[in-house]
XYZ file of C-alpha atoms in Angstrom:
687
model
C 98.524 147.580 88.642
C 94.864 148.566 88.459
C 94.115 152.129 87.445
C 90.317 152.461 87.322
C 87.008 150.954 88.328
C 86.272 150.072 84.719
C 89.327 147.801 84.671
C 88.099 145.932 87.742
C 84.703 145.345 86.167
C 86.169 144.215 82.846
C 88.620 141.943 84.644
C 85.748 140.402 86.611
C 83.760 139.690 83.409
C 86.793 138.164 81.732
C 87.541 135.911 84.696
C 83.918 134.785 84.977
C 84.122 133.545 81.401
C 87.148 131.483 82.451
C 85.368 130.015 85.449
C 86.967 132.409 87.976
C 84.955 135.056 89.801
C 86.953 137.901 91.316
C 84.237 138.390 93.938
C 84.912 134.906 95.305
C 88.274 136.041 96.665
C 88.484 136.744 100.377
C 87.888 140.268 101.643
C 91.554 140.512 102.662
C 92.759 139.790 99.135
C 90.247 142.150 97.576
C 91.199 144.931 100.002
C 94.828 144.484 99.016
C 93.927 144.733 95.331
C 91.760 147.794 95.933
C 94.565 149.533 97.835
C 96.274 150.167 94.478
C 93.304 152.162 93.180
C 93.123 155.923 93.924
C 90.692 156.696 96.718
C 88.627 159.025 94.516
C 88.128 156.237 91.981
C 87.141 153.761 94.701
C 84.547 156.022 96.276
C 83.129 157.657 93.152
C 83.286 154.739 90.697
C 84.275 151.262 91.883
C 81.862 151.063 94.820
C 78.933 151.578 92.459
C 79.605 148.341 90.558
C 78.196 145.783 93.039
C 77.108 145.403 96.666
C 80.277 143.684 97.838
C 82.544 146.346 96.399
C 80.202 149.025 97.737
C 81.017 147.788 101.233
C 84.719 147.096 100.717
C 85.462 150.438 99.051
C 84.348 152.228 102.200
C 86.555 150.120 104.467
C 88.559 152.345 106.816
C 91.829 150.908 105.561
C 91.031 152.450 102.165
C 89.412 155.735 103.229
C 91.788 156.453 106.127
C 94.348 158.106 103.811
C 93.548 160.292 100.792
C 96.419 161.175 98.431
C 95.325 163.779 95.916
C 98.792 164.989 94.935
C 99.231 162.364 92.223
C 95.614 161.674 91.397
C 95.965 163.637 88.182
C 92.442 162.923 86.938
C 90.613 164.395 89.915
C 88.913 167.801 89.605
C 87.287 170.149 92.125
C 83.817 168.628 91.698
C 85.131 165.136 92.415
C 86.961 166.431 95.489
C 83.777 168.007 96.853
C 81.846 164.786 96.299
C 84.630 162.807 97.948
C 84.475 165.011 101.039
C 80.712 164.555 101.266
C 80.995 160.777 101.041
C 83.975 159.989 103.308
C 85.064 163.303 104.868
C 84.352 162.056 108.395
C 86.602 159.029 107.879
C 89.720 160.803 106.560
C 92.672 160.727 108.946
C 95.455 161.693 106.533
C 95.069 164.117 103.613
C 97.756 165.097 101.109
C 96.808 167.816 98.649
C 100.217 169.493 98.370
C 101.230 170.137 94.788
C 97.669 169.890 93.422
C 98.275 172.861 91.145
C 95.228 172.059 89.005
C 92.786 172.401 91.917
C 91.647 175.885 93.055
C 93.080 176.866 96.445
C 89.640 178.067 97.564
C 88.593 174.462 98.149
C 90.949 174.072 101.137
C 88.738 175.858 103.668
C 85.656 173.987 102.459
C 87.440 170.650 102.743
C 89.053 171.140 106.136
C 85.780 172.228 107.718
C 84.325 168.749 107.191
C 87.298 166.605 108.318
C 86.534 165.921 111.963
C 89.165 163.194 112.442
C 92.011 164.700 110.417
C 95.429 164.285 112.042
C 97.891 164.600 109.135
C 97.747 167.319 106.485
C 99.901 168.361 103.512
C 98.994 171.654 101.782
C 100.421 174.572 99.795
C 100.371 178.191 101.005
C 100.103 180.494 98.003
C 100.265 184.302 97.675
C 97.121 185.886 99.044
C 96.658 183.310 101.799
C 95.231 184.780 105.012
C 94.788 182.505 108.005
C 92.469 185.030 109.663
C 89.903 184.334 106.938
C 89.616 180.644 107.809
C 86.308 179.571 109.303
C 85.998 178.532 112.936
C 85.236 174.950 111.803
C 88.398 174.920 109.734
C 90.496 176.206 112.652
C 88.975 173.571 114.914
C 90.087 170.876 112.481
C 93.592 172.330 112.320
C 93.862 172.418 116.109
C 93.690 168.613 116.103
C 96.318 168.127 113.375
C 99.522 166.598 114.750
C 101.434 166.233 111.458
C 101.742 169.118 108.993
C 103.596 169.328 105.697
C 103.452 172.881 104.375
C 104.924 174.254 101.143
C 105.303 178.015 101.237
C 105.169 180.132 98.077
C 104.763 183.369 100.033
C 106.268 184.714 103.297
C 103.830 183.435 105.902
C 103.355 181.164 108.879
C 100.569 179.522 106.877
C 98.346 177.366 109.053
C 101.092 176.565 111.579
C 99.734 178.916 114.285
C 96.359 177.154 114.043
C 97.943 173.742 114.626
C 98.307 173.758 118.409
C 98.984 170.007 118.684
C 101.907 169.691 116.269
C 104.301 166.791 116.696
C 105.727 166.680 113.173
C 106.366 169.802 111.082
C 107.716 169.670 107.537
C 108.341 172.995 105.817
C 109.260 173.505 102.162
C 110.289 177.085 101.354
C 109.755 177.920 97.668
C 109.461 181.709 97.911
C 110.882 183.731 95.018
C 113.090 186.750 95.712
C 111.222 188.834 93.145
C 107.550 189.205 92.296
C 106.330 188.647 88.765
C 106.385 192.427 88.315
C 110.057 192.549 89.312
C 109.679 193.907 92.853
C 112.013 192.596 95.561
C 110.217 190.554 98.221
C 111.004 190.487 101.905
C 110.593 187.785 104.506
C 109.709 190.491 107.026
C 106.187 190.638 105.565
C 105.171 187.961 108.041
C 106.285 189.823 111.171
C 102.906 191.487 111.545
C 101.110 188.186 112.064
C 99.757 188.031 115.603
C 99.996 184.308 116.129
C 103.184 182.269 116.441
C 103.837 178.546 116.008
C 103.211 176.100 118.839
C 106.243 173.840 119.156
C 105.882 172.479 122.686
C 104.967 168.947 121.515
C 107.233 168.898 118.478
C 109.159 165.695 117.772
C 110.256 166.254 114.169
C 111.282 169.553 112.568
C 112.236 169.537 108.892
C 112.871 172.536 106.643
C 113.984 172.463 103.013
C 114.927 175.739 101.384
C 115.001 176.599 97.695
C 117.742 179.043 96.625
C 117.151 182.672 97.598
C 117.682 184.999 100.550
C 113.937 185.408 101.269
C 113.622 181.722 102.080
C 116.484 182.118 104.555
C 114.831 185.131 106.168
C 111.546 183.329 106.616
C 112.992 180.123 108.036
C 114.922 182.160 110.607
C 111.602 183.494 111.913
C 110.343 179.931 112.341
C 113.580 178.988 114.108
C 113.455 182.041 116.384
C 110.348 180.658 118.054
C 111.986 177.249 118.320
C 115.125 178.686 119.932
C 113.149 180.328 122.758
C 112.366 176.914 124.163
C 113.625 173.674 122.675
C 110.910 170.964 122.790
C 112.010 168.242 125.162
C 110.687 165.476 122.888
C 112.514 166.697 119.773
C 114.346 163.761 118.179
C 114.756 164.815 114.532
C 116.105 168.207 113.460
C 116.738 168.684 109.753
C 117.466 171.779 107.671
C 118.368 171.413 103.998
C 119.716 174.651 102.534
C 121.605 175.154 99.258
C 124.594 177.451 98.997
C 125.592 179.626 101.930
C 123.244 179.840 104.907
C 125.180 181.547 107.672
C 124.811 180.678 111.328
C 123.503 183.460 113.578
C 123.475 184.018 117.306
C 119.906 182.705 117.512
C 120.667 179.503 115.621
C 123.811 178.961 117.697
C 121.743 179.282 120.881
C 119.259 176.773 119.462
C 121.995 174.232 118.692
C 123.576 174.744 122.119
C 120.204 174.140 123.738
C 119.728 170.976 121.671
C 123.178 169.736 122.687
C 122.221 170.136 126.347
C 118.619 168.959 126.356
C 117.811 166.477 123.595
C 119.055 163.224 122.089
C 118.556 163.076 118.342
C 117.730 160.235 115.960
C 118.029 162.248 112.719
C 120.236 165.217 111.826
C 120.815 167.468 108.829
C 122.262 170.976 109.002
C 123.505 173.610 106.525
C 127.159 173.048 105.718
C 128.167 176.424 107.187
C 126.857 175.311 110.573
C 129.026 172.175 110.577
C 132.211 173.126 108.717
C 134.975 174.133 111.098
C 132.822 173.757 114.218
C 132.915 171.241 117.018
C 129.139 170.850 116.955
C 129.182 167.121 116.219
C 131.253 166.508 119.344
C 128.564 168.003 121.576
C 125.316 166.749 120.050
C 123.978 163.572 121.619
C 122.310 160.777 119.647
C 119.991 158.021 120.800
C 119.229 155.525 118.026
C 120.068 157.522 114.896
C 118.434 156.379 111.675
C 119.368 159.287 109.359
C 122.396 161.527 108.877
C 122.973 163.998 106.049
C 126.276 165.828 105.704
C 125.753 166.803 102.073
C 128.375 169.266 100.734
C 130.185 169.447 104.086
C 133.981 169.409 104.389
C 133.748 166.551 106.857
C 136.823 164.306 106.670
C 136.735 160.563 107.049
C 138.573 160.842 110.345
C 135.913 163.128 111.782
C 133.177 160.948 110.346
C 134.504 157.897 112.168
C 135.359 159.634 115.440
C 132.465 162.059 115.872
C 129.573 160.420 114.050
C 129.994 156.672 114.371
C 131.907 156.802 117.643
C 135.220 155.415 116.514
C 133.669 152.555 114.572
C 131.277 151.365 117.274
C 128.035 149.604 116.498
C 125.550 151.844 114.665
C 123.058 149.299 113.397
C 120.151 151.716 113.801
C 121.406 153.936 110.951
C 119.407 153.187 107.805
C 120.054 156.278 105.659
C 123.285 158.259 105.100
C 123.825 161.167 102.700
C 127.466 162.044 102.012
C 126.811 163.656 98.630
C 129.450 166.251 97.821
C 131.585 165.331 100.832
C 134.794 165.154 98.828
C 136.988 164.159 101.794
C 134.597 161.880 103.691
C 136.554 158.712 102.822
C 139.986 160.190 103.613
C 141.603 160.437 107.084
C 142.109 164.206 106.807
C 141.408 166.953 104.302
C 144.091 169.559 104.945
C 146.683 168.397 102.424
C 144.548 166.060 100.342
C 143.517 166.625 96.748
C 139.922 165.790 95.882
C 140.999 163.193 93.290
C 143.417 161.288 95.564
C 142.661 157.648 96.439
C 140.275 156.952 99.278
C 141.271 155.273 102.518
C 139.616 151.860 102.313
C 139.905 151.427 106.093
C 137.525 154.338 106.655
C 134.983 152.928 104.233
C 135.321 149.486 105.788
C 134.706 150.934 109.269
C 131.625 152.658 107.933
C 130.319 149.465 106.311
C 130.956 147.344 109.397
C 129.452 149.831 111.862
C 126.426 150.740 109.727
C 125.667 147.276 108.424
C 121.913 147.911 108.122
C 122.146 150.859 105.742
C 119.306 150.917 103.220
C 120.038 154.258 101.551
C 123.557 155.562 100.801
C 124.607 158.582 98.745
C 128.289 159.020 97.827
C 127.765 161.098 94.666
C 129.322 164.433 93.606
C 132.861 163.491 94.696
C 135.921 161.676 93.366
C 136.076 158.384 95.272
C 139.028 156.604 93.658
C 139.996 153.162 94.871
C 143.615 152.074 95.152
C 145.119 148.985 93.532
C 144.966 146.998 96.787
C 143.220 143.681 96.223
C 139.872 143.362 98.002
C 139.717 147.019 99.024
C 137.867 148.477 96.059
C 134.895 150.650 96.958
C 132.523 148.316 95.078
C 133.850 145.279 96.942
C 133.351 146.913 100.335
C 129.853 148.183 99.496
C 128.819 144.684 98.418
C 128.662 143.796 102.130
C 125.669 146.104 102.599
C 123.066 143.474 101.761
C 120.102 145.612 102.886
C 120.675 148.488 100.458
C 117.552 149.692 98.655
C 118.983 152.868 97.093
C 122.538 153.829 96.150
C 124.176 156.855 94.487
C 127.797 156.676 93.274
C 130.115 158.821 91.165
C 131.079 157.272 87.823
C 134.789 157.266 88.656
C 134.183 155.147 91.771
C 133.006 152.077 89.842
C 136.068 151.849 87.589
C 137.982 148.611 87.813
C 141.465 149.862 88.703
C 143.320 146.774 87.433
C 141.515 146.878 84.098
C 142.330 150.562 83.702
C 146.020 149.924 84.324
C 146.135 147.204 81.677
C 144.606 149.147 78.788
C 144.247 152.813 77.835
C 140.825 154.396 77.293
C 139.216 153.770 73.921
C 139.638 156.359 71.220
C 136.211 157.912 71.670
C 136.978 159.021 75.216
C 140.026 160.947 74.057
C 137.945 163.148 71.779
C 137.531 166.678 73.209
C 134.043 167.459 74.486
C 133.313 169.888 71.664
C 129.778 170.842 70.769
C 128.815 169.204 67.514
C 132.310 169.347 66.097
C 133.125 165.859 64.901
C 136.705 164.669 65.292
C 137.641 161.407 63.630
C 140.363 159.367 65.275
C 140.906 156.003 63.640
C 138.405 153.165 63.692
C 136.697 152.354 66.967
C 136.549 148.720 67.938
C 134.086 147.396 70.482
C 131.918 144.324 71.047
C 129.019 144.160 68.612
C 126.530 142.568 70.954
C 125.634 142.568 74.606
C 126.724 138.990 75.254
C 130.287 139.737 74.155
C 130.413 142.786 76.412
C 129.070 140.894 79.416
C 131.491 138.016 78.959
C 134.436 140.389 78.738
C 133.962 141.828 82.201
C 131.718 139.451 84.131
C 134.633 137.685 85.813
C 136.845 140.690 86.559
C 134.559 143.709 86.981
C 134.065 144.765 90.577
C 130.985 146.749 89.557
C 129.400 143.682 87.967
C 129.972 141.819 91.228
C 128.474 144.706 93.226
C 125.314 144.691 91.132
C 125.062 140.936 91.565
C 125.247 141.247 95.353
C 122.599 143.980 95.683
C 119.696 142.010 94.232
C 117.004 143.995 96.086
C 118.236 147.456 95.069
C 115.317 149.643 93.933
C 117.071 152.947 93.151
C 120.473 153.412 91.500
C 122.242 156.625 90.504
C 125.580 156.653 88.670
C 126.500 160.305 88.138
C 129.717 161.854 86.833
C 131.530 163.747 89.587
C 131.866 166.822 87.354
C 128.405 166.613 85.765
C 126.154 169.645 85.871
C 122.809 169.896 84.149
C 122.415 172.307 81.251
C 119.281 173.681 82.917
C 119.810 175.102 86.403
C 116.915 176.652 88.257
C 117.605 180.353 88.663
C 120.277 181.061 86.041
C 120.483 180.908 82.249
C 121.128 177.502 80.690
C 124.706 176.262 80.946
C 126.320 176.297 77.530
C 129.503 174.370 78.364
C 130.132 171.346 80.557
C 133.208 170.159 82.395
C 134.987 167.069 81.058
C 134.521 163.790 82.951
C 137.017 162.558 85.516
C 140.000 160.729 83.994
C 139.186 157.636 86.076
C 135.703 157.564 84.520
C 136.887 157.432 80.902
C 136.456 153.671 80.510
C 132.966 153.440 82.047
C 130.393 152.619 79.408
C 128.270 149.887 77.869
C 129.610 146.988 79.954
C 128.844 148.758 83.226
C 125.345 149.618 82.019
C 124.827 145.962 81.101
C 125.764 144.974 84.665
C 122.809 146.985 85.998
C 120.391 144.567 84.325
C 121.024 142.146 87.214
C 118.821 144.380 89.409
C 115.476 142.746 88.712
C 113.674 144.857 91.352
C 115.035 148.177 90.066
C 112.420 150.953 90.033
C 114.477 154.116 89.454
C 117.665 154.539 87.405
C 119.802 157.634 86.790
C 122.873 157.567 84.537
C 124.804 160.780 83.849
C 128.143 161.487 82.148
C 129.257 157.966 81.236
C 131.936 158.782 78.617
C 132.483 155.348 77.065
C 128.932 154.662 75.901
C 129.456 153.533 72.315
C 126.178 151.863 71.375
C 124.024 151.915 74.529
C 123.496 148.186 74.129
C 123.328 147.662 77.893
C 120.107 149.680 77.987
C 118.319 146.945 76.058
C 119.092 144.373 78.716
C 117.853 146.745 81.412
C 114.577 147.099 79.532
C 114.238 143.333 79.286
C 115.298 142.389 82.819
C 114.195 145.348 84.973
C 110.451 145.060 84.463
C 109.608 147.167 87.548
C 111.407 150.258 86.226
C 109.256 153.362 86.795
C 111.728 156.243 86.585
C 114.527 156.634 84.038
C 116.914 159.587 83.752
C 119.737 159.596 81.183
C 122.109 162.522 80.696
C 125.221 163.163 78.585
C 126.044 159.566 77.698
C 128.910 158.928 75.282
C 130.321 161.590 72.983
C 128.733 164.994 73.508
C 128.593 165.859 69.831
C 126.539 162.864 68.789
C 123.552 160.878 70.056
C 125.182 157.443 69.887
C 122.629 155.388 71.833
C 119.334 156.347 70.162
C 118.783 152.950 68.536
C 119.374 151.083 71.802
C 117.188 153.527 73.750
C 114.274 152.970 71.374
C 114.654 149.190 71.698
C 114.748 149.543 75.476
C 111.596 151.678 75.671
C 109.556 149.015 73.888
C 109.924 146.821 76.992
C 109.309 149.476 79.696
C 105.623 148.860 80.347
C 105.741 150.271 83.898
C 107.768 153.405 83.116
C 106.086 156.539 84.470
C 108.787 159.217 84.382
C 111.374 159.701 81.629
C 114.014 162.439 81.622
C 116.535 162.739 78.785
C 119.308 165.313 78.671
C 121.571 165.032 75.629
C 122.865 167.596 73.107
C 121.669 167.140 69.522
C 118.789 164.883 70.536
C 116.341 164.300 67.681
C 112.798 163.888 69.051
C 111.305 162.531 65.848
C 108.697 160.034 64.735
C 110.763 156.903 65.435
C 111.553 157.986 68.990
C 107.957 158.796 69.850
C 106.719 155.570 68.260
C 109.035 153.642 70.566
C 108.007 155.778 73.544
C 104.352 155.030 72.836
C 105.001 151.462 74.023
C 105.376 152.889 77.536
C 101.666 152.703 78.276
C 102.046 153.847 81.904
C 104.094 156.961 81.110
C 102.900 160.096 82.908
C 105.775 162.581 82.691
C 108.316 163.335 79.947
C 111.175 165.839 80.092
C 113.737 166.385 77.326
C 116.619 168.846 77.696
C 118.742 169.161 74.576
C 121.066 171.897 73.452
C 120.701 172.127 69.647
C 118.067 169.389 69.811
C 115.221 169.140 67.313
C 111.627 167.961 67.516
C 108.910 166.891 65.110
C 105.596 168.511 66.079
C 103.362 165.945 64.370
C 105.159 163.124 66.167
C 104.685 164.838 69.535
C 100.960 165.320 68.914
C 100.550 161.693 67.868
C 102.408 160.539 70.977
C 100.185 162.630 73.265
C 97.103 161.178 71.590
C 98.320 157.590 72.014
C 99.620 157.848 75.595
C 96.519 158.801 77.536
C 98.226 158.866 80.954
C 100.740 161.604 80.057
C 100.032 164.752 82.087
C 103.438 166.466 81.844
C 105.432 167.253 78.719
C 108.515 169.452 79.161
C 110.825 169.942 76.192
C 113.711 172.423 76.211
C 115.318 172.158 72.803
C 117.055 174.132 70.085
C 113.914 174.952 68.107
C 112.687 178.512 67.527
C 110.352 180.239 69.954
C 107.572 180.218 67.348
C 107.779 176.452 66.795
C 107.796 175.830 70.545
C 104.844 178.100 71.301
C 102.722 176.701 68.487
C 103.298 173.116 69.600
C 102.625 173.943 73.252
C 99.348 175.657 72.394
C 98.274 172.758 70.166
C 98.852 170.212 72.939
C 96.963 172.270 75.510
C 94.001 172.881 73.179
C 93.762 169.218 72.215
C 94.162 167.477 75.570
C 93.594 169.882 78.509
C 89.855 169.183 78.766
C 90.341 165.452 79.368
C 93.468 165.846 81.504
C 92.869 168.397 84.296
C 96.469 168.235 85.528
C 98.073 168.597 82.084
C 101.222 170.743 82.235
C 103.051 171.526 78.995
C 106.219 173.604 78.678
C 108.024 173.668 75.319
C 110.685 176.361 75.122
C 114.101 177.081 73.569
C 116.772 175.969 76.040
C 119.100 178.915 75.433
C 116.408 181.615 75.362
C 117.008 184.561 77.706
C 113.534 184.203 79.265
C 114.008 180.587 80.334
C 114.153 181.465 84.045
C 110.805 183.276 83.794
C 109.278 180.183 82.199
C 110.746 177.897 84.852
C 109.157 179.870 87.680
C 105.706 178.945 86.351
C 106.381 175.199 86.300
C 104.489 173.393 89.096
C 106.927 172.664 91.906
C 105.989 168.985 92.008
C 107.256 168.434 88.462
C 110.178 170.827 88.767
C 111.480 169.119 91.889
C 110.808 165.520 90.948
C 111.866 165.353 87.304
C 112.566 168.587 85.371
C 115.558 169.731 87.426
C 118.391 167.226 87.630
C 119.651 166.272 91.077
C 120.611 163.295 93.169
C 117.634 162.069 95.197
C 119.059 159.131 97.154
C 118.893 159.809 100.918
C 117.790 163.370 100.136
C 115.314 163.077 102.998
C 114.930 160.603 105.862
C 113.073 157.414 104.925
C 109.332 157.549 105.592
C 109.547 161.237 106.454
C 105.993 161.550 105.214
C 103.484 158.749 104.694
């Protein structure tokens, strides 16, 4: 993938020497190549190289959409120049999460964008819509799609957007100010303007933890409940924890049940659990459902959602994360670890045969011994899957587990650093032996072989919880893995290497990792891998897969994001030398209780990997060591990397939550905090 105008020029010179001139390609091919280059680089650099590129770089297909949120090298001067050059051509602008750009540039930018229709921005403390210029408000009045991240209680620019058809709201308001004062969502009541929802088709709200976020979203919903837009077809609210239903929200849902037919639905679990809401809502051609953390049983899922197993080919994304009873006929007398009802899963697979995104994580989905009814065998029928999240215990081969007990290492208590020796462990010494052992009998190996176009895979222990939650101190102890998961290890990891188009991989709490040898095959075979997250693999008291991980990293040329969470992780010279082979790496996060780091190795790594703009390390080192290293990195590299964000801090320090609140939300949400991301939002929710 091309990253700069200089690369295009050098590539052209190289190809001319070989008798091939890049400029001889058709305009269509060149436009496709140029579409991989950031718009700022095209306009400010590439178009100045020759006359042909000067024309092509200003083609509307390239200047129509400007994505600044991941253009980490852009600064405020480049943004101003970009607006002068192509401001009149921009139709879609995303500058949400651009924490390194001053917020004062927003008004200046919006005033020049005459054709803007889609906008993504942040609303920070101190924002005042009344201070916006008349030109800026005129631009906003034409915007039909708005994505707004709120860091302060406010309507933001919503009242100015009188033509809204799509509204995406991300509530990231803290309950306390930096000085310790309690905040209130009622601060926004005094605003004179209210949102205009009459043309709204899509309403999406995602809330971070905290009561203020709940207060503020209720004020947005109050306006919506007065009159439900007749064209509304997607209504989605993602709220963690308890978000109680009120009289106003009940009236809104009743109005929706009477007046609209939905294509996408997500509601807080308290609004669904124990209610008959799903019986009354009407659906047209649904493409997305999320019932994350709901107590929805499999019987209700079949009867109320997929109409008794009728055709639901329009559904492309389904989130059942944390729905512990969703594959059982009823939940009243069922234990969470009981076997699933394969008939329910089969009905789901048959009815929703075009699913592309499926999340079944955070639950115990245990298959019975019935031949042909294993969860992996039934899911293998979903040939269109692009992303999949499963609990570790769901991929266990039941027959294999019945034939042999777990290996000795899985019987060792999950103590912290306390080494318990139990006999001599025996396991295959190389990857080929492991693969041959299970390739014929493993249902998970067969599943991976059938999902050849899978791009995202998450295998997460049903009892796994990250050591670094968002608003609480670091978790010092972790729950043991499910008994059914005890045999899952290197062979299952090796099976993943069949996914040649894999772009994102998450593995957490796989107890039977002995060498990590399967990781090497993934590095060799999955050449498109961009995101890798590994957490608590193998024995908790020892980093057993370091050698294999380092071998794997040497082959990950496209890797951009790496997150490692493992107690006693040693971030030393050998690790960072291996990581330096990942030439595309942009973000690194290491979370390690009692972990150690080597400062010189970190500095050398940052100097060698020029694309890295985020380095988060939460280890067992002292506060002094962490602060000194963080300051050294910032002093050495901030000038050349405007978006550089460095946080190095002791994991178990009492001030960790205060440090976390200063981490840019883009990094915190996408990599630093561990969570399942499959089907978290509807596909193509935002361009």
